[in-house]
Coordinates of N, CA and C in Angstrom, one line a residue:
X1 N 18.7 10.3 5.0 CA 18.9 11.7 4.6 C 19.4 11.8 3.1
X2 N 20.8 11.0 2.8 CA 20.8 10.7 1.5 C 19.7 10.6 0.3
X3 N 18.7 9.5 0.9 CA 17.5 9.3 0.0 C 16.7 10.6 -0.3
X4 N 16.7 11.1 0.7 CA 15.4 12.4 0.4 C 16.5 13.3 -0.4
X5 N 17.7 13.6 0.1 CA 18.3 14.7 -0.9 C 18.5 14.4 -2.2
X6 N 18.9 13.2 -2.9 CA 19.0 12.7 -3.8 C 17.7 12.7 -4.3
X7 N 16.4 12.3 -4.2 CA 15.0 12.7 -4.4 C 14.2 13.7 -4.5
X8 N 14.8 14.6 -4.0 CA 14.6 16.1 -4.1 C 15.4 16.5 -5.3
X9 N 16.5 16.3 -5.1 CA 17.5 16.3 -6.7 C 16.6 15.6 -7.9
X10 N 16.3 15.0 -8.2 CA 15.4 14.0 -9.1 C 14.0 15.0 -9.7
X11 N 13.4 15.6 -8.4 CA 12.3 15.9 -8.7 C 12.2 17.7 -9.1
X12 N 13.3 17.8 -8.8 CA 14.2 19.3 -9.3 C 14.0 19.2 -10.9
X13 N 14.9 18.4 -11.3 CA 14.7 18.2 -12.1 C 14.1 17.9 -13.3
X14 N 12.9 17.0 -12.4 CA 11.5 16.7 -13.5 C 10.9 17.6 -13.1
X15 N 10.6 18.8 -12.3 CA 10.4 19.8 -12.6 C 10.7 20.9 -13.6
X16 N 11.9 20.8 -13.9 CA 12.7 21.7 -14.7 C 11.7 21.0 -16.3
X17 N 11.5 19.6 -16.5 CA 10.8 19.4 -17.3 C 9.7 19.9 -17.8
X18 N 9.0 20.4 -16.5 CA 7.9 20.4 -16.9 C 6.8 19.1 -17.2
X19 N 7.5 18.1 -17.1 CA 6.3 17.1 -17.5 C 5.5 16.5 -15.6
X20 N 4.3 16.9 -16.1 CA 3.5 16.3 -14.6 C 4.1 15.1 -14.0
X21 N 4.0 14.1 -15.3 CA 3.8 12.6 -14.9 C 4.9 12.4 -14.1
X22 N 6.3 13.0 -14.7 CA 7.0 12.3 -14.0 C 7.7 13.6 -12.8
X23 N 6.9 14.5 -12.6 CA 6.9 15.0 -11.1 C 6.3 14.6 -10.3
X24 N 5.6 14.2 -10.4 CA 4.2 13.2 -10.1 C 4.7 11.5 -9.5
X25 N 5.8 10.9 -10.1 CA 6.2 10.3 -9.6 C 7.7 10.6 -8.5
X26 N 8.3 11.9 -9.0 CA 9.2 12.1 -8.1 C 8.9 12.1 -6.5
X27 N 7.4 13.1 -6.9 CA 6.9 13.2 -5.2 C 6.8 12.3 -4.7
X28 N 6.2 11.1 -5.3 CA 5.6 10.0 -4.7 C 6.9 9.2 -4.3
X29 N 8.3 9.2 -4.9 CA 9.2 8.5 -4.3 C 9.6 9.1 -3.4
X30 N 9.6 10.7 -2.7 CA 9.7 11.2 -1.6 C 8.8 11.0 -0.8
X31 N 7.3 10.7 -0.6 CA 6.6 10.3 0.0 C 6.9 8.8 0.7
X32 N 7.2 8.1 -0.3 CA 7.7 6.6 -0.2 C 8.8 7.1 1.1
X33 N 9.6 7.6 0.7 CA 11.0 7.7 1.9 C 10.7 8.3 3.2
X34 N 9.6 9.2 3.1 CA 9.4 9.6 3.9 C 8.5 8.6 5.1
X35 N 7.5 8.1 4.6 CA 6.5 7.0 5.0 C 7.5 5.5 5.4
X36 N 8.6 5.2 4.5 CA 9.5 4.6 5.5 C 10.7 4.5 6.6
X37 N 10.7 5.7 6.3 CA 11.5 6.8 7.7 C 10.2 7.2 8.5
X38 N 8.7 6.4 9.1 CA 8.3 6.8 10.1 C 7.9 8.4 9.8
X39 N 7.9 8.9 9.3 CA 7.4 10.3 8.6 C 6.3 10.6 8.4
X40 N 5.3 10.1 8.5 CA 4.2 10.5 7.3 C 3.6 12.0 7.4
X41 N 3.8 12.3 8.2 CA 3.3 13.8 8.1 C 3.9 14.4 7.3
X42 N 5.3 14.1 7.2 CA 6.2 14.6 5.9 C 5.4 14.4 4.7
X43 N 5.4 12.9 4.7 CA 5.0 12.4 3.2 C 3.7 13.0 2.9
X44 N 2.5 13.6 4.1 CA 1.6 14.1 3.3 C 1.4 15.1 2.4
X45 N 2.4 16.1 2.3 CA 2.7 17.3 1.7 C 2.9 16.9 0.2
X46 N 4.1 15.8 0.0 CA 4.1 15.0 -1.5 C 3.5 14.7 -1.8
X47 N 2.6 14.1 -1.0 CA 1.4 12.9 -2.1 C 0.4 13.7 -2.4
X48 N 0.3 15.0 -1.4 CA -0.8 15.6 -1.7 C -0.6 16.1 -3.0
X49 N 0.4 16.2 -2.9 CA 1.1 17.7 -4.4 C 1.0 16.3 -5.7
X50 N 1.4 15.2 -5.7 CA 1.9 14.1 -6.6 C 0.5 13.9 -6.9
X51 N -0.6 14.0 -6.2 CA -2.0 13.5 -6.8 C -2.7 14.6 -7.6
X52 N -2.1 16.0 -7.1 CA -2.6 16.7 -7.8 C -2.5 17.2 -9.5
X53 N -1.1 16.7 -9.3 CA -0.6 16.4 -11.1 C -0.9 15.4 -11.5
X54 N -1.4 14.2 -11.1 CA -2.0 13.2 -11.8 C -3.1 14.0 -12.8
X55 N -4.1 14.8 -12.5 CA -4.8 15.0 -13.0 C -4.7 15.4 -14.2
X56 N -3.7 16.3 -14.4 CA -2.9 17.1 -15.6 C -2.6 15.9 -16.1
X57 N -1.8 14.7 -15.8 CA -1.4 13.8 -16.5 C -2.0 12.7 -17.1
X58 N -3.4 12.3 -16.9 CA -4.1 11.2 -17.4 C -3.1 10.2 -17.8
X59 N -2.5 10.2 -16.6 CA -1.9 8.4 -16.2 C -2.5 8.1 -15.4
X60 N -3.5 7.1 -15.8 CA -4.5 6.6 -14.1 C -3.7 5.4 -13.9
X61 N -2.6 4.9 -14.2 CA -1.8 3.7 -13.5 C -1.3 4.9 -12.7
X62 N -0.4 6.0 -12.9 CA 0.6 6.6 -12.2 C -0.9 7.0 -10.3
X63 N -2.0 7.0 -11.2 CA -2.8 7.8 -9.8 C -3.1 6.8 -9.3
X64 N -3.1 5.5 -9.5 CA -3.7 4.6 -8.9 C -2.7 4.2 -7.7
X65 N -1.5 4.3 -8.4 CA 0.1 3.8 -7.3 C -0.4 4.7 -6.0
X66 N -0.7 6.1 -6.6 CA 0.1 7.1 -5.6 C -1.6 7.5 -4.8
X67 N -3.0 7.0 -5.2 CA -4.1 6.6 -4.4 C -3.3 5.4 -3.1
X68 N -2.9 4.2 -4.1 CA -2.2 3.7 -2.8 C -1.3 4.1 -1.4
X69 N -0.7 4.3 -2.4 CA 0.2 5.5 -1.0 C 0.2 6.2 -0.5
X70 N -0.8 7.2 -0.9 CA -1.8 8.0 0.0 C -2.6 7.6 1.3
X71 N -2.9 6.1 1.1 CA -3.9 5.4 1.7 C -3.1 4.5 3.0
X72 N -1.7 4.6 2.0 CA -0.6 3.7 3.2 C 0.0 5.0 4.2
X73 N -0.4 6.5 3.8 CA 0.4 7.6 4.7 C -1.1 7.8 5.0
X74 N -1.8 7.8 5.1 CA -3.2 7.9 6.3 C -3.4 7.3 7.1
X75 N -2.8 6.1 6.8 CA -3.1 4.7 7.8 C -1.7 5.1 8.8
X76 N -1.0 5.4 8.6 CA 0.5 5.6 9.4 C -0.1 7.1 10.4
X77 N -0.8 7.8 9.7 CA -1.2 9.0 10.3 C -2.4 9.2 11.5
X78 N -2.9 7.7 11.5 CA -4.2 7.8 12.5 C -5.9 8.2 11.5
X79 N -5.5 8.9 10.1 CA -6.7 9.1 9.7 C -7.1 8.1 8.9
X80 N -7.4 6.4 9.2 CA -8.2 5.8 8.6 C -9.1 6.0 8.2
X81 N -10.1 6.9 7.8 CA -11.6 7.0 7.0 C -10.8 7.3 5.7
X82 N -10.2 8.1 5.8 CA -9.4 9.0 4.8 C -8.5 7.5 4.1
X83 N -7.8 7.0 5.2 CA -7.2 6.0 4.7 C -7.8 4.7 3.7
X84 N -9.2 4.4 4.1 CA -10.0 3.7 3.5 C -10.5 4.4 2.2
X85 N -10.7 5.5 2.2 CA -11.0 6.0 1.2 C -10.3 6.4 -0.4
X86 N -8.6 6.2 0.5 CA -7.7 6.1 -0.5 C -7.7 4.8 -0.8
X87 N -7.6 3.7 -0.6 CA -7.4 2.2 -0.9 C -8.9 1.4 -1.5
X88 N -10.1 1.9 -1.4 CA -11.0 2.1 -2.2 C -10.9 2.7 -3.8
X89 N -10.7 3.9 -3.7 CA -10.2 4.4 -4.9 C -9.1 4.0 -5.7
X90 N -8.0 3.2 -5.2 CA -6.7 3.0 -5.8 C -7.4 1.6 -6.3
X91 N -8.1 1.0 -5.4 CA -9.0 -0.7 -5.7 C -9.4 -0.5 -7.0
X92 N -11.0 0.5 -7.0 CA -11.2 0.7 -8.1 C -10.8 0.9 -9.4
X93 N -9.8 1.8 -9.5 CA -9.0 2.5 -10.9 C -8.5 1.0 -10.9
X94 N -7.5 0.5 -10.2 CA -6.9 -1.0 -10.6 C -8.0 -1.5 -11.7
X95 N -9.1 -2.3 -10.6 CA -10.1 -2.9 -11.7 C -10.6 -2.5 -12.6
X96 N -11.0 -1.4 -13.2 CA -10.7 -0.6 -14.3 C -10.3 -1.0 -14.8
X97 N -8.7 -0.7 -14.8 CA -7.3 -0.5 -15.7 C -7.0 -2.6 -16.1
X98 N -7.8 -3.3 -15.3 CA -7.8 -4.6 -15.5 C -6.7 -5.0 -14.6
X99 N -6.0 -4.4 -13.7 CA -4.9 -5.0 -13.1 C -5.3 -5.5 -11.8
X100 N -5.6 -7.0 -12.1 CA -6.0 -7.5 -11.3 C -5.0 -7.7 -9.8
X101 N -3.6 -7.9 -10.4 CA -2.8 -7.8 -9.2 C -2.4 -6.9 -8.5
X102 N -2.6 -6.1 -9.0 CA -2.5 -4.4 -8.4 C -3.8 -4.3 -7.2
X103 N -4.7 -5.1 -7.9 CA -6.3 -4.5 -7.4 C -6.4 -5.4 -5.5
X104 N -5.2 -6.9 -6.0 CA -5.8 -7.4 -4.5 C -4.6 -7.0 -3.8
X105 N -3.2 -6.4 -4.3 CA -2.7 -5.5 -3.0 C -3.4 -4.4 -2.6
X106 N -4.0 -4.0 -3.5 CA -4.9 -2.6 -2.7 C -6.3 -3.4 -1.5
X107 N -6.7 -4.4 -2.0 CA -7.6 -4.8 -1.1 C -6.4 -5.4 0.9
X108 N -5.2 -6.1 0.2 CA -5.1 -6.0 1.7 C -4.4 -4.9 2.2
X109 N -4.0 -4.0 1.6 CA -4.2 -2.2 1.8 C -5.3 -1.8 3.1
X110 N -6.3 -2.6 2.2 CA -7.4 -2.1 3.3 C -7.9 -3.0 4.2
X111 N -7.3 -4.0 4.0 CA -7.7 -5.0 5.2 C -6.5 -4.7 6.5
X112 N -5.7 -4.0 5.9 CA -4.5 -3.4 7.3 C -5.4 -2.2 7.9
X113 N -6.0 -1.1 7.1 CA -6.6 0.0 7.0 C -8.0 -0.7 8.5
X114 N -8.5 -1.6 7.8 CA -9.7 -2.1 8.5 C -9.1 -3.1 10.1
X115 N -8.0 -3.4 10.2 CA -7.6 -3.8 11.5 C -6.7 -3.2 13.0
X116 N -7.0 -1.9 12.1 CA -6.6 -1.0 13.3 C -7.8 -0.3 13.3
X117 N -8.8 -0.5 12.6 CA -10.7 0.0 13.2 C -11.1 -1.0 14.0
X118 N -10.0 -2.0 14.2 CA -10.7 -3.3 14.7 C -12.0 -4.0 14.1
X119 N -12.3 -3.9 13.0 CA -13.0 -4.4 12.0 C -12.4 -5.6 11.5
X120 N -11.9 -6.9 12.4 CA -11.2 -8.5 11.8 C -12.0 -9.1 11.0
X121 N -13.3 -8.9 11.0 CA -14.2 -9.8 10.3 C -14.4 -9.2 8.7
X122 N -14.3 -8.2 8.7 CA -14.1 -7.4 7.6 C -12.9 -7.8 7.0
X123 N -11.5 -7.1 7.4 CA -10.6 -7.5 6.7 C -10.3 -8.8 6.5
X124 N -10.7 -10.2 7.4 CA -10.4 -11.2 7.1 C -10.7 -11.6 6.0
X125 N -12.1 -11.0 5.7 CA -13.0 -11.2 4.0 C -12.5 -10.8 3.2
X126 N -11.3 -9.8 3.5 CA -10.8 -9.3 1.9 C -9.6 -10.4 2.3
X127 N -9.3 -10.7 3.1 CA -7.9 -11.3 2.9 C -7.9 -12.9 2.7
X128 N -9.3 -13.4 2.7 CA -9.9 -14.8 2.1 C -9.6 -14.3 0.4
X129 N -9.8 -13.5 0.1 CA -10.0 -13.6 -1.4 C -8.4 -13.3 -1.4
X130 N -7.5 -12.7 -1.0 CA -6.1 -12.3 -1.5 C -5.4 -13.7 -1.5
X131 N -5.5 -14.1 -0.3 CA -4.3 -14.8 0.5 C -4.0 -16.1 -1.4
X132 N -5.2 -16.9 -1.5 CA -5.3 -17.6 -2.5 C -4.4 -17.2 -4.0
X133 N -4.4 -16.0 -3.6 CA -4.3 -15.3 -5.4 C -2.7 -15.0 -5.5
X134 N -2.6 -14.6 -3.7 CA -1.0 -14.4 -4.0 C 0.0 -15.6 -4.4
X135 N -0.7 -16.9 -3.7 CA 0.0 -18.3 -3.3 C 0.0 -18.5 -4.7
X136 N -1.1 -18.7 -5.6 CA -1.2 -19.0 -6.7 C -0.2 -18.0 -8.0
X137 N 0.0 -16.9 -8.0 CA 0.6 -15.9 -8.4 C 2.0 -15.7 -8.3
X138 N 2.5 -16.7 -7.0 CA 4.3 -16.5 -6.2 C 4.1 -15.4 -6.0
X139 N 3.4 -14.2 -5.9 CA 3.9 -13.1 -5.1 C 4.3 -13.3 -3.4
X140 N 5.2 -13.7 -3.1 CA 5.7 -13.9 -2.0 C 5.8 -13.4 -1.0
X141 N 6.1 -11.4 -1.3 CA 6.2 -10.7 -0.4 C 5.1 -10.2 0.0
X142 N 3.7 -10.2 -1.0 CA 2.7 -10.0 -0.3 C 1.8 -11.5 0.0
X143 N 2.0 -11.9 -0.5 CA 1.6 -13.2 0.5 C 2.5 -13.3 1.8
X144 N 3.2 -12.9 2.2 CA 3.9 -12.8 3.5 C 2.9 -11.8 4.5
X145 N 2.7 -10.5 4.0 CA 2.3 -9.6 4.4 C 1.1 -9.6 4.9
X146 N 0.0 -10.6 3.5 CA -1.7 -10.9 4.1 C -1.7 -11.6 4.9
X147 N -0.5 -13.1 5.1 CA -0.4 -14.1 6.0 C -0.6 -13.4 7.3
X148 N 0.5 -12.1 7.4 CA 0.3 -11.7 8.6 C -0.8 -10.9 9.5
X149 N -1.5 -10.3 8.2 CA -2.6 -9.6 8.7 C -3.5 -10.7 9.1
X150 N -3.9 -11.9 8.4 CA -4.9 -12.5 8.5 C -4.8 -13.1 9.9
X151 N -3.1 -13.7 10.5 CA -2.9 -14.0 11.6 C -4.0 -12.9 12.8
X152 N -3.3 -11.5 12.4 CA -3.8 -10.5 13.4 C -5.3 -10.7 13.6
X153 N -6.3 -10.5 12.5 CA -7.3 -10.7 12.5 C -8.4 -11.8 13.1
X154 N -7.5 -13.3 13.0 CA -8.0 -14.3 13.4 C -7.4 -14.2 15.1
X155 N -6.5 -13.9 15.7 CA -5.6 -13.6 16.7 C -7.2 -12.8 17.4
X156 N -7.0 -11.7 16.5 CA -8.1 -10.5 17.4 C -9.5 -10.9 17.8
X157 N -9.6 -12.7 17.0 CA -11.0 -12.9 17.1 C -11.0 -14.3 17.9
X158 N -10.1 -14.3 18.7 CA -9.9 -15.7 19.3 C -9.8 -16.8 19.0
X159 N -9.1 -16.7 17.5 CA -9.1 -17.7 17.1 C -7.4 -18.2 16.9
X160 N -7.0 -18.3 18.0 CA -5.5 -18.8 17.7 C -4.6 -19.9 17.4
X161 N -5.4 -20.8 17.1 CA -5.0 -22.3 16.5 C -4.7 -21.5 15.0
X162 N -6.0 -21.2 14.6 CA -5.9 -20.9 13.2 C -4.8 -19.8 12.7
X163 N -4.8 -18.5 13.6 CA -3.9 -17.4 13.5 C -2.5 -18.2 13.3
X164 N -2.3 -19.3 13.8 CA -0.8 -19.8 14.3 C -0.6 -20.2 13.1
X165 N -1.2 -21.3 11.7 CA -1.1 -21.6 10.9 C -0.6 -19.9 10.0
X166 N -1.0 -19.0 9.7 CA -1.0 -18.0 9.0 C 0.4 -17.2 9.2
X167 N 0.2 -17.3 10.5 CA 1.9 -16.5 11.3 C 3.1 -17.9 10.7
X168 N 3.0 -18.6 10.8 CA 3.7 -19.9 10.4 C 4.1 -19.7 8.8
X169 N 3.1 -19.7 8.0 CA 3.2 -19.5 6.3 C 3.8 -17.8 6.2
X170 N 3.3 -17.0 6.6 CA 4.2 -15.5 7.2 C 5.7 -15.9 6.9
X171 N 5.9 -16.5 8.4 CA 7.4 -16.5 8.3 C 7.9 -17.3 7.3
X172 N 7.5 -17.9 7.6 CA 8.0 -19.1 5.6 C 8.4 -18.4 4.1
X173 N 7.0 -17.5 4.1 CA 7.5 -16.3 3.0 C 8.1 -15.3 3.6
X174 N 8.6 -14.8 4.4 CA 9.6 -13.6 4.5 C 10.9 -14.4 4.5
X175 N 11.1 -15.8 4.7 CA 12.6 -16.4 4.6 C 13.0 -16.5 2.8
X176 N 12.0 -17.1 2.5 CA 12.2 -16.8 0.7 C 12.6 -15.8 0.5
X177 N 11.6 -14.8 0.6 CA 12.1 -13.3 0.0 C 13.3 -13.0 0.8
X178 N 13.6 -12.9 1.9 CA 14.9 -12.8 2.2 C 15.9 -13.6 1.6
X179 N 15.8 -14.8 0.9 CA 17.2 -15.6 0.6 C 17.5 -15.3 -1.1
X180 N 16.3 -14.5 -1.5 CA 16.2 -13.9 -3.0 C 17.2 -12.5 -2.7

């Protein structure tokens, strides 16, 4: 409750500005709170409003974040097409904008997106190309996160020798990032 009033305060304000960009980001950190308060129906009302000022703002890093997030509050909402469609687009603009590390969290975006279509063989192919880039990279917390997806996916395909290895490296990186 704190977070959203304090965020509403924030976005009052960059209202009062007048500048898009950074109401544009206000919403999107109420969306954020909302989406991790189990919310997302909340959060769709922000994101919808936060994507619509991107336009006015020609920050396509700011639309690409909040493409993501859009795509992580569709996925929470049951509308995966929609959801893939955001994490597609947020993919693209990344590779664009050259941000390659932005571009393979958006790909296991949609390899979460593609494992509740029950589509494993799909997402495991984006998550062949992640899993490598994060290890190499230290990003720890999302190599935590593809470890886990890729478990699910290999899990969902009867493959649980292999799943076991992935759930294994999983918990390995969420003990790092927890001791950070």
């Amino acid at each position: 409750d704190n977070a959203v009033t304090y965020a509403k305060l924030c976005y009052r304000l960059d209202k009062e500005s007048g500048d898009p960009d950074r109401m544009s980001s206000s919403l999107n950190t109420l969306a954020g709170i909302y989406l991790g308060a189990r919310q997302p129906r909340e959060a769709e009302q922000y994101i919808a409003k936060a994507l619509s000022l991107t336009d006015e703002t020609k920050n396509p890093q700011r639309k690409a974040v909040l493409l993501g997030t859009a795509s992580e509050i569709y996925h929470a909402t049951g509308n995966a097409q929609r959801a893939l469609q955001y994490a597609d687009a947020a993919y693209s603009l990344e590779v664009r904008l050259g941000r390659d590390d932005r571009a393979k969290v958006r790909l296991s975006q949609k390899a979460a997106v593609l494992l509740g279509l029950h589509r494993y063989r799909e997402a495991q192919q984006l998550l062949v190309q992640v899993i490598p880039y994060f290890r190499e990279q230290g990003n720890q917390q999302s190599l935590g996160i593809s470890c886990n997806k890729m478990g699910m996916a290999l899990l969902s395909q009867e493959r649980p020798a292999e799943a076991l290895s992935y759930y294994k490296e999983a918990r390995s990186e969420e003990r790092r990032v927890g001791e950070e």
